[in-house]
Short mmCIF file of C-alpha atoms in Angstrom, two decimals:
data_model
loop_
_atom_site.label_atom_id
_atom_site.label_comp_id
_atom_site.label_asym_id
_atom_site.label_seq_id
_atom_site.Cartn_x
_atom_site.Cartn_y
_atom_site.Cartn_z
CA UNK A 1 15.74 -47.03 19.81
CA UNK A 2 14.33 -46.61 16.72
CA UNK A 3 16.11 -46.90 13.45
CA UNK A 4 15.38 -44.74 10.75
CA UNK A 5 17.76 -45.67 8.09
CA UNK A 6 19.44 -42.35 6.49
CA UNK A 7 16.53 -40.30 7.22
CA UNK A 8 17.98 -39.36 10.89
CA UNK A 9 21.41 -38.61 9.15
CA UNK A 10 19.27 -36.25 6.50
CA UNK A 11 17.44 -34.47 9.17
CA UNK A 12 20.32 -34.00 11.24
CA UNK A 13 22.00 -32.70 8.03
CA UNK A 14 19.80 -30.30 7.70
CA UNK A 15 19.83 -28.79 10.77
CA UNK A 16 23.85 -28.87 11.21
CA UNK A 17 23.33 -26.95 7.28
CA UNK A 18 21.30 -24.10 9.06
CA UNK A 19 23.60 -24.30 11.74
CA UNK A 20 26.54 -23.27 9.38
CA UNK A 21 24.82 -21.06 7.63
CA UNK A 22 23.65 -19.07 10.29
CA UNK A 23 26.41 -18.98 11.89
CA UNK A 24 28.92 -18.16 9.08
CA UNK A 25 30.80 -20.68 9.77
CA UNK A 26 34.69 -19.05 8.20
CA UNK A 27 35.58 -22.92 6.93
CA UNK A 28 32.03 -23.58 4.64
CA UNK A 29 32.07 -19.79 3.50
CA UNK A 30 35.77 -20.40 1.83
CA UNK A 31 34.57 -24.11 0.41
CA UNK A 32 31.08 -21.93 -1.30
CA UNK A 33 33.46 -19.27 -2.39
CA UNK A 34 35.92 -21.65 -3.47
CA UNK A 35 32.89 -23.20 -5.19
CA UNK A 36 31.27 -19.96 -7.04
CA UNK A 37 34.32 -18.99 -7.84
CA UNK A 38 35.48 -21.62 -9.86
CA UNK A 39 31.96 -22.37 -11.49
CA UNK A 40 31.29 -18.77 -12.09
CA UNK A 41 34.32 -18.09 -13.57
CA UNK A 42 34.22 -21.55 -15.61
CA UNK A 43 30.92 -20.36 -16.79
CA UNK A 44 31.60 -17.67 -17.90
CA UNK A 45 34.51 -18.57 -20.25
CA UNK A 46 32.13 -21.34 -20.93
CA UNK A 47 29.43 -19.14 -22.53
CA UNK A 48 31.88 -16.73 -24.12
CA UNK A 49 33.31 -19.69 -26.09
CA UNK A 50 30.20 -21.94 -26.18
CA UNK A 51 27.36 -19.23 -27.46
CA UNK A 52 29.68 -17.84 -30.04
CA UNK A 53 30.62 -21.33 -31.59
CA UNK A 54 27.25 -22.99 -31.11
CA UNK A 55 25.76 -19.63 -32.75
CA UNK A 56 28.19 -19.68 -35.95
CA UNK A 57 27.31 -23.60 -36.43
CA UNK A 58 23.91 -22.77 -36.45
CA UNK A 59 23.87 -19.63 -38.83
CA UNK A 60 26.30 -20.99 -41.18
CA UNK A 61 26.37 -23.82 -43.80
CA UNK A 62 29.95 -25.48 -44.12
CA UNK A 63 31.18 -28.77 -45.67
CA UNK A 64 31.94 -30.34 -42.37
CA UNK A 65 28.98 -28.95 -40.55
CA UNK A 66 27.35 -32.13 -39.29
CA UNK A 67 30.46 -33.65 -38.30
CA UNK A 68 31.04 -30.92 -36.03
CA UNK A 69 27.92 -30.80 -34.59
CA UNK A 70 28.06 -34.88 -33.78
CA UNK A 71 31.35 -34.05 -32.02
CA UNK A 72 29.80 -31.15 -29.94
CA UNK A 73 26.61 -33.84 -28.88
CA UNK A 74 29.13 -36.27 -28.37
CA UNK A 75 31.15 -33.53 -26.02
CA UNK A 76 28.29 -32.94 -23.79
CA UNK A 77 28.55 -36.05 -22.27
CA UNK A 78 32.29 -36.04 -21.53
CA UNK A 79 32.75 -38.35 -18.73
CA UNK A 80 34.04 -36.01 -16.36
CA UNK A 81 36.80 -38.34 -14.96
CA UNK A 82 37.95 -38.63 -18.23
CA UNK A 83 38.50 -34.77 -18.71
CA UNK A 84 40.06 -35.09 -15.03
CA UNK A 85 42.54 -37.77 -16.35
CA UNK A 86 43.52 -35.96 -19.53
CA UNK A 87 44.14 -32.80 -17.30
CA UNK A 88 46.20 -34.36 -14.91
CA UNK A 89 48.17 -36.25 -17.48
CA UNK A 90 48.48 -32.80 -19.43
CA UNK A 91 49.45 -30.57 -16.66
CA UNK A 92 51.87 -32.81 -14.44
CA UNK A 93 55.12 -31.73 -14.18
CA UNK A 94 55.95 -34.41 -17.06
CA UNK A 95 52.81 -33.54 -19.18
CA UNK A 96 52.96 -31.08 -22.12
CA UNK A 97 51.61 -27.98 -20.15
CA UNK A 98 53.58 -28.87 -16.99
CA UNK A 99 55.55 -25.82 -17.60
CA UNK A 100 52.66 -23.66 -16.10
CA UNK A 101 52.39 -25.40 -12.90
CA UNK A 102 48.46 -25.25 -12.93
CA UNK A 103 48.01 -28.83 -11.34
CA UNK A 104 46.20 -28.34 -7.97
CA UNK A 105 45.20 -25.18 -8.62
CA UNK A 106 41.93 -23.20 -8.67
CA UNK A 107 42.76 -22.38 -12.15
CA UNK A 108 43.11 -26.09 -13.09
CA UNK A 109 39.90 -26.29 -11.48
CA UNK A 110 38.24 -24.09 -13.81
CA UNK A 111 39.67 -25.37 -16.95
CA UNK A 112 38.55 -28.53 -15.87
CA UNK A 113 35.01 -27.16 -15.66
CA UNK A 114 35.21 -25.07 -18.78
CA UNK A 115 36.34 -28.49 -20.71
CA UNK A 116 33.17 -29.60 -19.53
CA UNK A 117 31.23 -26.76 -19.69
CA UNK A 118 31.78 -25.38 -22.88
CA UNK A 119 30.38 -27.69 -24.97
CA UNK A 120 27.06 -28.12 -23.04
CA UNK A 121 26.52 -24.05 -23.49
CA UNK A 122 27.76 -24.45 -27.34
CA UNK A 123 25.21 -27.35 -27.83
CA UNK A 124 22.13 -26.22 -26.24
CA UNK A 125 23.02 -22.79 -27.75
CA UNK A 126 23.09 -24.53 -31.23
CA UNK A 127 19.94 -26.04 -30.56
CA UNK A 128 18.25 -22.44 -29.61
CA UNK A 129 19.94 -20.45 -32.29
CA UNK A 130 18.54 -23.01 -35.17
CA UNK A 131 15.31 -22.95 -33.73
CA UNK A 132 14.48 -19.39 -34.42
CA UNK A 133 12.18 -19.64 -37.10
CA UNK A 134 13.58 -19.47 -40.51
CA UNK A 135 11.16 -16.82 -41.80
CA UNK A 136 12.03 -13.98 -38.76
CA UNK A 137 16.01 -15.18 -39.97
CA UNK A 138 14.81 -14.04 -43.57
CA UNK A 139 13.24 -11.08 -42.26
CA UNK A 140 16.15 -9.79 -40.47
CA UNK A 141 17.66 -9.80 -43.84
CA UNK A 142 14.65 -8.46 -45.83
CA UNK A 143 14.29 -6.05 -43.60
CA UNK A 144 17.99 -4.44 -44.45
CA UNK A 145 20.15 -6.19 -41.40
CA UNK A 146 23.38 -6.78 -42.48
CA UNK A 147 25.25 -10.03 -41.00
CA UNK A 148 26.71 -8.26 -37.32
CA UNK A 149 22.92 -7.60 -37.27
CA UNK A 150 21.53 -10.16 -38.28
CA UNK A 151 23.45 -12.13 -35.73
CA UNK A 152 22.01 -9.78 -33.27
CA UNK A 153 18.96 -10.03 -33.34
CA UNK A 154 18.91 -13.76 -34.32
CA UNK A 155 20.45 -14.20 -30.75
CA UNK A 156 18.06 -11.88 -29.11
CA UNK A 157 15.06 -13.68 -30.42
CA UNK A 158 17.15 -16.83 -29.37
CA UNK A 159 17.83 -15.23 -25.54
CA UNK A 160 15.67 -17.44 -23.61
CA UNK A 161 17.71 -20.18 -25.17
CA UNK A 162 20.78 -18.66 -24.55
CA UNK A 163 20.39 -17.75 -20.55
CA UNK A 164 19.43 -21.92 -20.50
CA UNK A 165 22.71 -22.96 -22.19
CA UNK A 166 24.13 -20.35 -19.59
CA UNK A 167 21.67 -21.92 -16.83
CA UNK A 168 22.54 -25.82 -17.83
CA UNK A 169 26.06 -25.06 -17.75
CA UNK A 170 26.65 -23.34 -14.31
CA UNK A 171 24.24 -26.17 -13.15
CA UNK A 172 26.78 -28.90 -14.58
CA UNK A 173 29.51 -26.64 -13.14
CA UNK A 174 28.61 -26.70 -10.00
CA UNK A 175 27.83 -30.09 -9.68
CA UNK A 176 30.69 -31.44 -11.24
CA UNK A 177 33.17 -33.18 -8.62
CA UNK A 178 35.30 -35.87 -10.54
CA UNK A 179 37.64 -33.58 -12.68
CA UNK A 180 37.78 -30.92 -10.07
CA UNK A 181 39.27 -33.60 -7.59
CA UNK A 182 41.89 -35.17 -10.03
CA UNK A 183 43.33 -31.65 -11.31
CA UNK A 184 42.34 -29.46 -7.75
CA UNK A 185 43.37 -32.16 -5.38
CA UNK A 186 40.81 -31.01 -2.50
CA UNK A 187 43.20 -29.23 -0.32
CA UNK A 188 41.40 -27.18 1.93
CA UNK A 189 41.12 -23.44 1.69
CA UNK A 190 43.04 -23.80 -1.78
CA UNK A 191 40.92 -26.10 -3.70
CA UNK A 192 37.88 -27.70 -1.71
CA UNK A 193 35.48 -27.21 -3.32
CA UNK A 194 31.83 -28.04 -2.21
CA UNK A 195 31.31 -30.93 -4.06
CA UNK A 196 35.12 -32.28 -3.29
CA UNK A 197 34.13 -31.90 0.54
CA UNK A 198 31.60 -33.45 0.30
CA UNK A 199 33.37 -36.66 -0.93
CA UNK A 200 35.80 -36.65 1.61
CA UNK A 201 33.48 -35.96 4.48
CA UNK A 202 31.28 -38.93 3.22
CA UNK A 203 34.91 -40.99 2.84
CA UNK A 204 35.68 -39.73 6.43
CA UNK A 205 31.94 -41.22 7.66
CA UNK A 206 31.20 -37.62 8.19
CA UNK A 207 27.80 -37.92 6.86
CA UNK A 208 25.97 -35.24 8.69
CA UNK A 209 28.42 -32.50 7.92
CA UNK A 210 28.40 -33.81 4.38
CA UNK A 211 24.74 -33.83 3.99
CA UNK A 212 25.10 -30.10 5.35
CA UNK A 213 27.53 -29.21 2.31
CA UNK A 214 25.17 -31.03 0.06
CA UNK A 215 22.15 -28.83 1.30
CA UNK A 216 23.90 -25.62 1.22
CA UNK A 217 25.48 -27.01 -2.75
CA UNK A 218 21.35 -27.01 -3.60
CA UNK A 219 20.45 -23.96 -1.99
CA UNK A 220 23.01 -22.35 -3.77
CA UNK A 221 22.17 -24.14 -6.97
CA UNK A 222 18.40 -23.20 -6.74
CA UNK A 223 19.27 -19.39 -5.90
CA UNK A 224 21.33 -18.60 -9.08
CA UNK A 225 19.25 -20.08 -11.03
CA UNK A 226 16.47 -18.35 -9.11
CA UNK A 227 18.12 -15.48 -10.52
CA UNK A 228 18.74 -16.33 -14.32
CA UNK A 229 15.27 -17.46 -14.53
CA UNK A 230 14.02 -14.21 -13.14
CA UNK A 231 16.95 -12.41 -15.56
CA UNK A 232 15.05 -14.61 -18.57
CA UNK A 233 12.13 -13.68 -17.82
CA UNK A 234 12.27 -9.76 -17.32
CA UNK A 235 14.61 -9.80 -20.59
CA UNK A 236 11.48 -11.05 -22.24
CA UNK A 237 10.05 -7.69 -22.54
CA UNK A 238 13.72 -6.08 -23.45
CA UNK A 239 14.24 -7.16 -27.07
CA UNK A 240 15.92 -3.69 -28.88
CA UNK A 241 14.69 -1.79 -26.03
CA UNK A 242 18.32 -1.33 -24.08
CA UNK A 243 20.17 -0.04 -26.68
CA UNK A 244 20.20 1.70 -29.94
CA UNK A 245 21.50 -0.32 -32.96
CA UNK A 246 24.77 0.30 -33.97
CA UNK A 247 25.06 2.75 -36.96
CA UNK A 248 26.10 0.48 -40.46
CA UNK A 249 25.51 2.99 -43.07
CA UNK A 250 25.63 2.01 -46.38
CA UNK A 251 26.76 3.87 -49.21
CA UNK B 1 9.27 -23.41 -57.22
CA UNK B 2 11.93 -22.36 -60.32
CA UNK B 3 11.04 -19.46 -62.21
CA UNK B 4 11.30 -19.16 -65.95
CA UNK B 5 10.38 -16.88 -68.54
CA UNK B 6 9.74 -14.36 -66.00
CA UNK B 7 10.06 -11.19 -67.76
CA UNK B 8 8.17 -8.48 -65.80
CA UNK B 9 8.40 -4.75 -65.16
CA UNK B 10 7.18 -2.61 -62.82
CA UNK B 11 6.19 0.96 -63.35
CA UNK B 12 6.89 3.80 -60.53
CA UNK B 13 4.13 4.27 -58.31
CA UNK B 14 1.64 1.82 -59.84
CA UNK B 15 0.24 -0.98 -58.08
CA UNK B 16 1.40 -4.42 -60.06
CA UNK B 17 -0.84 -7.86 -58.69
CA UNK B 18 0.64 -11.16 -59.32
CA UNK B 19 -1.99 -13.62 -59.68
CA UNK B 20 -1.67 -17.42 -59.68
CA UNK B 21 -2.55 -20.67 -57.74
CA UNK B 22 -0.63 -21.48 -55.01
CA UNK B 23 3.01 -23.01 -56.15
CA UNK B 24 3.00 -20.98 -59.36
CA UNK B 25 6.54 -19.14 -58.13
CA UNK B 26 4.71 -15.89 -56.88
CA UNK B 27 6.79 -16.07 -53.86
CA UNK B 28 9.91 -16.83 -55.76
CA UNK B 29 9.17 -13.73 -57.51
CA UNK B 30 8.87 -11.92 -54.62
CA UNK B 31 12.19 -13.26 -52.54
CA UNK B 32 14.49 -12.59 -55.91
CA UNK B 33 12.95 -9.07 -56.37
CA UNK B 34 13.67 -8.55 -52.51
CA UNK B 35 17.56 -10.02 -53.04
CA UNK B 36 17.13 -12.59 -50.76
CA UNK B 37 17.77 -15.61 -53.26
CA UNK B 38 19.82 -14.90 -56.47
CA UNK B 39 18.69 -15.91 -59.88
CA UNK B 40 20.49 -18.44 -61.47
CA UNK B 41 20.32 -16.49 -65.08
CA UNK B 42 18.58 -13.33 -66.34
CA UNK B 43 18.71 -9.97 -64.96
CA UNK B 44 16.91 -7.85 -62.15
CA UNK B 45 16.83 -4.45 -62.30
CA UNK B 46 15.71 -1.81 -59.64
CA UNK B 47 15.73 1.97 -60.74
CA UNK B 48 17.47 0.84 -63.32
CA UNK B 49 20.32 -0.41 -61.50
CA UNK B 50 21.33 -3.99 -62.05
CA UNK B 51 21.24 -5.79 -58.74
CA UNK B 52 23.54 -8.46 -58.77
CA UNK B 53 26.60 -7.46 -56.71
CA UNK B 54 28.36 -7.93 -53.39
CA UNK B 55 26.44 -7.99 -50.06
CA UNK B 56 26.72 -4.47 -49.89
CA UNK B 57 25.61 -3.55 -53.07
CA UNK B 58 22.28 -5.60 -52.63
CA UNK B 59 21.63 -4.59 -48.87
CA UNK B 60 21.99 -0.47 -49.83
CA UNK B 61 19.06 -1.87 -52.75
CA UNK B 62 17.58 -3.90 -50.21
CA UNK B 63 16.81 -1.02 -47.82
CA UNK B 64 14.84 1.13 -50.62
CA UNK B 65 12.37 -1.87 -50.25
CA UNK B 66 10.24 -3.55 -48.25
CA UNK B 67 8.28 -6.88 -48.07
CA UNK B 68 5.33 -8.28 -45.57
CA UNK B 69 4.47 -11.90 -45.64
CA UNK B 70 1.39 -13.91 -45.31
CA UNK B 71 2.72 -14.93 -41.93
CA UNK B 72 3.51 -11.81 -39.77
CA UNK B 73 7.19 -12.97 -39.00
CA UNK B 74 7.28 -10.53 -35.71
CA UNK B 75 9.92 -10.24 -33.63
CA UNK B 76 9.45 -11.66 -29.72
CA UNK B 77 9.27 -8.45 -28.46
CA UNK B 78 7.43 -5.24 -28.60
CA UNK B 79 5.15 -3.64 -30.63
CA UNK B 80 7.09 -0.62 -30.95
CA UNK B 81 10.49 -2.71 -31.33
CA UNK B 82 8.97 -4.41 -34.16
CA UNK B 83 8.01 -1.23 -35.77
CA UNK B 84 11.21 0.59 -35.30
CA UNK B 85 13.37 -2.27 -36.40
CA UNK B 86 14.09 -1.32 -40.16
CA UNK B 87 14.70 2.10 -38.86
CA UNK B 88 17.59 1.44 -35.85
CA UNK B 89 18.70 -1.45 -38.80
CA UNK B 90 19.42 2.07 -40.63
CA UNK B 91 20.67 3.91 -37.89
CA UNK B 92 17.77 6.43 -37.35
CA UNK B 93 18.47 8.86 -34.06
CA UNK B 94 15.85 7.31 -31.57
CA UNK B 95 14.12 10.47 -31.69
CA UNK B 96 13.34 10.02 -35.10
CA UNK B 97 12.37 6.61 -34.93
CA UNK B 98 10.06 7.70 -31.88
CA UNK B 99 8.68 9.87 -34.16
CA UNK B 100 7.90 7.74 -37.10
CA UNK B 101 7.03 4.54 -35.42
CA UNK B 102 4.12 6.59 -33.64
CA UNK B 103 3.14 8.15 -36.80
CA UNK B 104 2.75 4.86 -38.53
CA UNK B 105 1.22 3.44 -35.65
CA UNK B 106 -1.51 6.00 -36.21
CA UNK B 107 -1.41 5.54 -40.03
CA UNK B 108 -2.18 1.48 -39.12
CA UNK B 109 -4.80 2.43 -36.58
CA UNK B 110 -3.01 0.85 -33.89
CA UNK B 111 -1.90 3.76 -31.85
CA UNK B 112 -1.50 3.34 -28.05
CA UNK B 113 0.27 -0.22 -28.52
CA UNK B 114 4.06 0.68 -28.37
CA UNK B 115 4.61 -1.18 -25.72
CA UNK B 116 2.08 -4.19 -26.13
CA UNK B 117 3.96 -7.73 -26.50
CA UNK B 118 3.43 -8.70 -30.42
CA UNK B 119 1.95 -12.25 -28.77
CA UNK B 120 -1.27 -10.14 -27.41
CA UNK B 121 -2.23 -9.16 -30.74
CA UNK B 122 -4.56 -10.71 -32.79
CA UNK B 123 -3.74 -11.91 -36.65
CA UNK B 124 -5.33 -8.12 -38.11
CA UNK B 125 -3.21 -6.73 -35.80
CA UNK B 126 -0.12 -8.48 -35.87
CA UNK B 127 -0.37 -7.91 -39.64
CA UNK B 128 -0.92 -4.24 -39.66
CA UNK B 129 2.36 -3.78 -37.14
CA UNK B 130 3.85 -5.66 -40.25
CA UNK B 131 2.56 -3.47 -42.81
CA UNK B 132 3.92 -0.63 -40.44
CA UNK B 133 7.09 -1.75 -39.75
CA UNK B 134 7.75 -2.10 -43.50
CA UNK B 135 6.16 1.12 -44.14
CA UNK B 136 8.12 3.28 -41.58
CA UNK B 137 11.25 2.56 -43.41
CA UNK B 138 9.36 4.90 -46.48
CA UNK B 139 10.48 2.30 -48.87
CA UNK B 140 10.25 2.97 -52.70
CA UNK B 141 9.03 -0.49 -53.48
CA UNK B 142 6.35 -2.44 -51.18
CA UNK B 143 6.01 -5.71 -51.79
CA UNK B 144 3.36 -8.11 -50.25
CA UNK B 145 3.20 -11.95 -50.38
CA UNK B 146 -0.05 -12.93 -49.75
CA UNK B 147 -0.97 -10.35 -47.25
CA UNK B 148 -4.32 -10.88 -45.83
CA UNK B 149 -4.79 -14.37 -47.05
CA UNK B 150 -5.57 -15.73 -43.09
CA UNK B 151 -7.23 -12.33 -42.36
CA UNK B 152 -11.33 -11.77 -41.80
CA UNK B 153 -12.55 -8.72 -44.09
CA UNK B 154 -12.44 -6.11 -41.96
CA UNK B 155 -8.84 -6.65 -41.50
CA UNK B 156 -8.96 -7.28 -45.17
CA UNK B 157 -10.27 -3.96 -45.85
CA UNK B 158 -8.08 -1.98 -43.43
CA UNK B 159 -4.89 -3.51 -45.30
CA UNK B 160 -6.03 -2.62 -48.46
CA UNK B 161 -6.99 0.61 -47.50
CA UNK B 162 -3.29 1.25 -46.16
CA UNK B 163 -1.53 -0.23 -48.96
CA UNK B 164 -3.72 2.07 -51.13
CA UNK B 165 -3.21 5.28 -49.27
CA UNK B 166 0.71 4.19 -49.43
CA UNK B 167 0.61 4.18 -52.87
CA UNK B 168 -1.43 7.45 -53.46
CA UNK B 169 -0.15 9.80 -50.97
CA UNK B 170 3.57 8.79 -50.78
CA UNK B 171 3.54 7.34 -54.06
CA UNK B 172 5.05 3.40 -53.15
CA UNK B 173 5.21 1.22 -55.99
CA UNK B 174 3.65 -2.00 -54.65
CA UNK B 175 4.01 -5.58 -55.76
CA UNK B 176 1.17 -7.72 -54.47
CA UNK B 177 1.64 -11.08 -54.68
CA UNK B 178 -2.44 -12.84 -54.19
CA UNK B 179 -4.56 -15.26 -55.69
CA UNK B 180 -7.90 -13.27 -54.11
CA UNK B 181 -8.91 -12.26 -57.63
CA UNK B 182 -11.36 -9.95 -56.14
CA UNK B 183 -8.10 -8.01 -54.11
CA UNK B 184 -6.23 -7.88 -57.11
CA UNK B 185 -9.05 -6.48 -59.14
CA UNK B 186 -9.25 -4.24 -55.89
CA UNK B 187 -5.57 -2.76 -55.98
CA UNK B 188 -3.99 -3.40 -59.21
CA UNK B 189 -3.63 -0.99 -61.65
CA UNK B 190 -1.96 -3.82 -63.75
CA UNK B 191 -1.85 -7.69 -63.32
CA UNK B 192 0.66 -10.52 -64.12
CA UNK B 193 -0.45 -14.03 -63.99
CA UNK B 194 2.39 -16.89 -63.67
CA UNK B 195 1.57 -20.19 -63.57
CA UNK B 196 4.12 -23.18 -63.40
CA UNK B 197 6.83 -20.29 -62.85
CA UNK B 198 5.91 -18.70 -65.92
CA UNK B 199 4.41 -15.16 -66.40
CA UNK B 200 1.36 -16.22 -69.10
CA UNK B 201 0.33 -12.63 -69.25
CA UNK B 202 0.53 -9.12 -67.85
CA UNK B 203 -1.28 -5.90 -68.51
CA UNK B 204 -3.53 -3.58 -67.41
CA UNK B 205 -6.33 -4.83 -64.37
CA UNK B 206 -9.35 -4.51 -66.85
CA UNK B 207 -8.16 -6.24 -69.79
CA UNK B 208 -6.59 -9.09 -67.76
CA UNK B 209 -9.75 -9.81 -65.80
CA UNK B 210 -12.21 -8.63 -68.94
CA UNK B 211 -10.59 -10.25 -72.11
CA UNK B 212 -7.18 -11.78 -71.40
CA UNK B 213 -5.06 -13.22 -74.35
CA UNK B 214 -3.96 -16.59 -73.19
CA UNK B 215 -6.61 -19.11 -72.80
CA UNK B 216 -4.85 -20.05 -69.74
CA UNK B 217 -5.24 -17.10 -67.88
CA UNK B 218 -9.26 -17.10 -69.01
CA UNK B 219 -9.20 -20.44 -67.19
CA UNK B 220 -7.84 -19.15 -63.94
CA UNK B 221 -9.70 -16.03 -63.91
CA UNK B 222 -12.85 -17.32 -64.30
CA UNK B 223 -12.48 -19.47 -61.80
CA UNK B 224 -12.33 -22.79 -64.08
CA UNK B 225 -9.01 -24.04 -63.44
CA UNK B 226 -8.54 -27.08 -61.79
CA UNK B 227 -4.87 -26.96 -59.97
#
């Protein structure tokens, strides 16, 4: 017999992840939804706190400016065990938010992603936002904008930016396994997520079924982002063109 | 670059060059007149109205105006979104600014490229969509910072031939900010030099470029100062 080191356990991986797919297999289709849910959701709250603070850092000028953006750099690289910790010490029944019984919950879940999340969206929105060149910023002014406007369209020339810091942060989302299994406790149908399977399948020996998860966790990786890229992309051409400023009259 | 000493006027409708080597405060000139940095003393006064204020005050003075840089400073987008922009900034129906953008796009020679992606066009072009899009907005006061400085001369020519026609047929007072002596000569009905942040001299086109006061300005004009 010939031994092929992982590579047999990969290919058979592979074809057991076809295998569920195809046939819709009721136990992996909770685990993804568990999975999109969770991310999407965390993403989501992720961007609507993330691109409106990293936005207001970058178009502002305030005495403690810099410190705040070191602690945002220093926030995107939160261990996320560490977040898991602090979660699970906050919402146990003897932590400070025990009172809302969120431990080993879905919605723990997603607060443990948005932790996470949030300030990778509000840091690579930062970064877009201050790297719209100065002079169109002037322009928006010059031009008669006043500041809700000039906000606008400072984040529309600063979209492509914007859909990454959406992009990078479903991507961390989605990958992110150590918080999720502290404050979800991976109990199937509930909170398994596809990462926390895979963990325990790999614990378990399981490896083919786990390199299945792990294929179908890329596929559906590559697909959304299949999808913002293409939503960056045909945005390109939409600057102003979806809508008709709001009216600001001045008088 | 600090202004000082800068006591200048502008008459309605005329066509005012500010002349001066490069880092003499022309710009500065331009950005205070346009509200967009405050002076630290003095006065500035459009129509007659002083413009110091609150945001509101110096946007609703802001719109009567308009300025075009050296650099383009397009928006990632559209022609025609670049052109209307001023206009749906003031709230203009969309049939309106339909109306308007095409008509300036025809004043600028560039009908036909609504919907062409500013990052096709090439520097003439990009510049007259900039000369549009401040146009559109029918502003009483046009002012230009350097506008053809990177341009060939038959972009050169087109500009000036706009910016003229601006000032004639809608009567738009324009401040041209250029040291091209031969453009100012060109434009101006009357000519300010500044140098070191200083207006030296102003008056009429002829009699700065023919037999100006300061010795200073003689210098620059003739081409004999070293900066």
């Amino acid at each position: 017999m010939i031994y092929l080191g992982g590579w047999e356990e990969i290919g058979f991986g592979l074809f057991r992840a076809l295998q569920l797919i195809f046939s819709g297999d009721p136990e992996v289709l909770r685990i993804t939804l568990i999975s999109l849910r969770v991310s999407g959701t965390a993403t989501l709250l992720g961007a609507a706190i993330g691109i409106p603070v990293g936005a207001s850092i970058a178009l502002r000028r305030f005495p403690a400016r810099t410190l705040l953006i070191s602690v945002i750099n220093t926030l995107m690289g939160l261990p996320p065990v560490v977040v898991g910790l602090f979660l699970y010490l906050m919402l146990s029944n003897f932590g400070p938010m025990g009172f809302l019984r969120l431990l080993y919950t879905p919605e723990a879940m997603v607060l443990a992603q948005l932790v996470l999340v949030a300030p990778i969206t509000a840091g690579v929105t930062l970064s877009a936002v201050s790297n719209v060149d100065a002079r169109l910023k002037e322009m928006a002014v010059s031009l008669g904008a006043d500041p809700l406007q000039e906000v606008r369209i400072i984040l529309r020339e600063a979209r492509l930016g914007l859909l990454t810091a959406v992009i990078v942060g479903f991507g961390s989302a989605i990958s992110e396994v150590g918080a999720i299994m502290m404050v979800g406790g991976n109990l199937l149908g509930y909170t398994r997520a596809l990462t926390t399977a895979i963990v325990l399948l790999t614990n378990q020996g399981a490896f083919t079924e786990a390199i299945a998860l792990g294929i179908i966790l890329l596929g559906l990786a590559f697909a959304i982002n299949i999808l913002l890229t293409y939503l960056q992309l045909r945005t390109k051409a939409g600057l102003f063109a979806a809508e008709t400023e709001r009216h600001h009259p001045v008088t | 670059m600090a202004l000082r000493n800068a006591s200048l006027s502008v008459n309605k409708g005329e066509i005012l060059a500010i002349i001066g080597p490069s880092g003499a405060g022309k710009t500065t000139l331009l950005r205070l007149v346009n509200l967009l940095i405050q002076p630290t003393s003095g006065l500035i006064l459009f129509n007659d109205v002083n413009t110091s204020g609150d945001d509101k005050h110096q946007r609703s003075l802001r719109r009567q105006m308009s300025l075009v840089l050296q650099y383009p400073a397009l928006f990632d987008t559209t022609v025609f979104n670049n052109v209307a922009l001023g206009l749906k900034i003031r709230g203009c129906p969309e049939t309106v600014i339909k109306e308007k953008v095409d008509n300036m796009l025809a004043v600028v020679g560039l009908s036909g490229f609504e919907k062409r992606m500013v990052k096709t066009l090439s520097g003439g072009e990009a510049q007259r969509i900039a000369l549009a899009r401040a146009l559109v907005t029918e502003p009483k006061l046009l002012l230009l910072d350097e506008p053809t400085s990177n341009l060939d001369p038959k972009n050169v020519s087109i500009i000036e031939d706009i910016v003229r026609a601006a000032n004639t047929k809608s009567q738009v007072t324009v401040v041209l900010a250029t040291h091209n002596l031969n453009q100012a000569k060109r434009l101006a009905q009357r000519v300010a030099f500044i140098l070191d942040g200083e207006i030296v001299e102003e008056g009429a086109s002829k009699e700065i470029f023919e037999q100006p006061k300061d010795e200073r300005t003689a210098t620059y004009v003739d081409g004999r100062m070293i900066y």
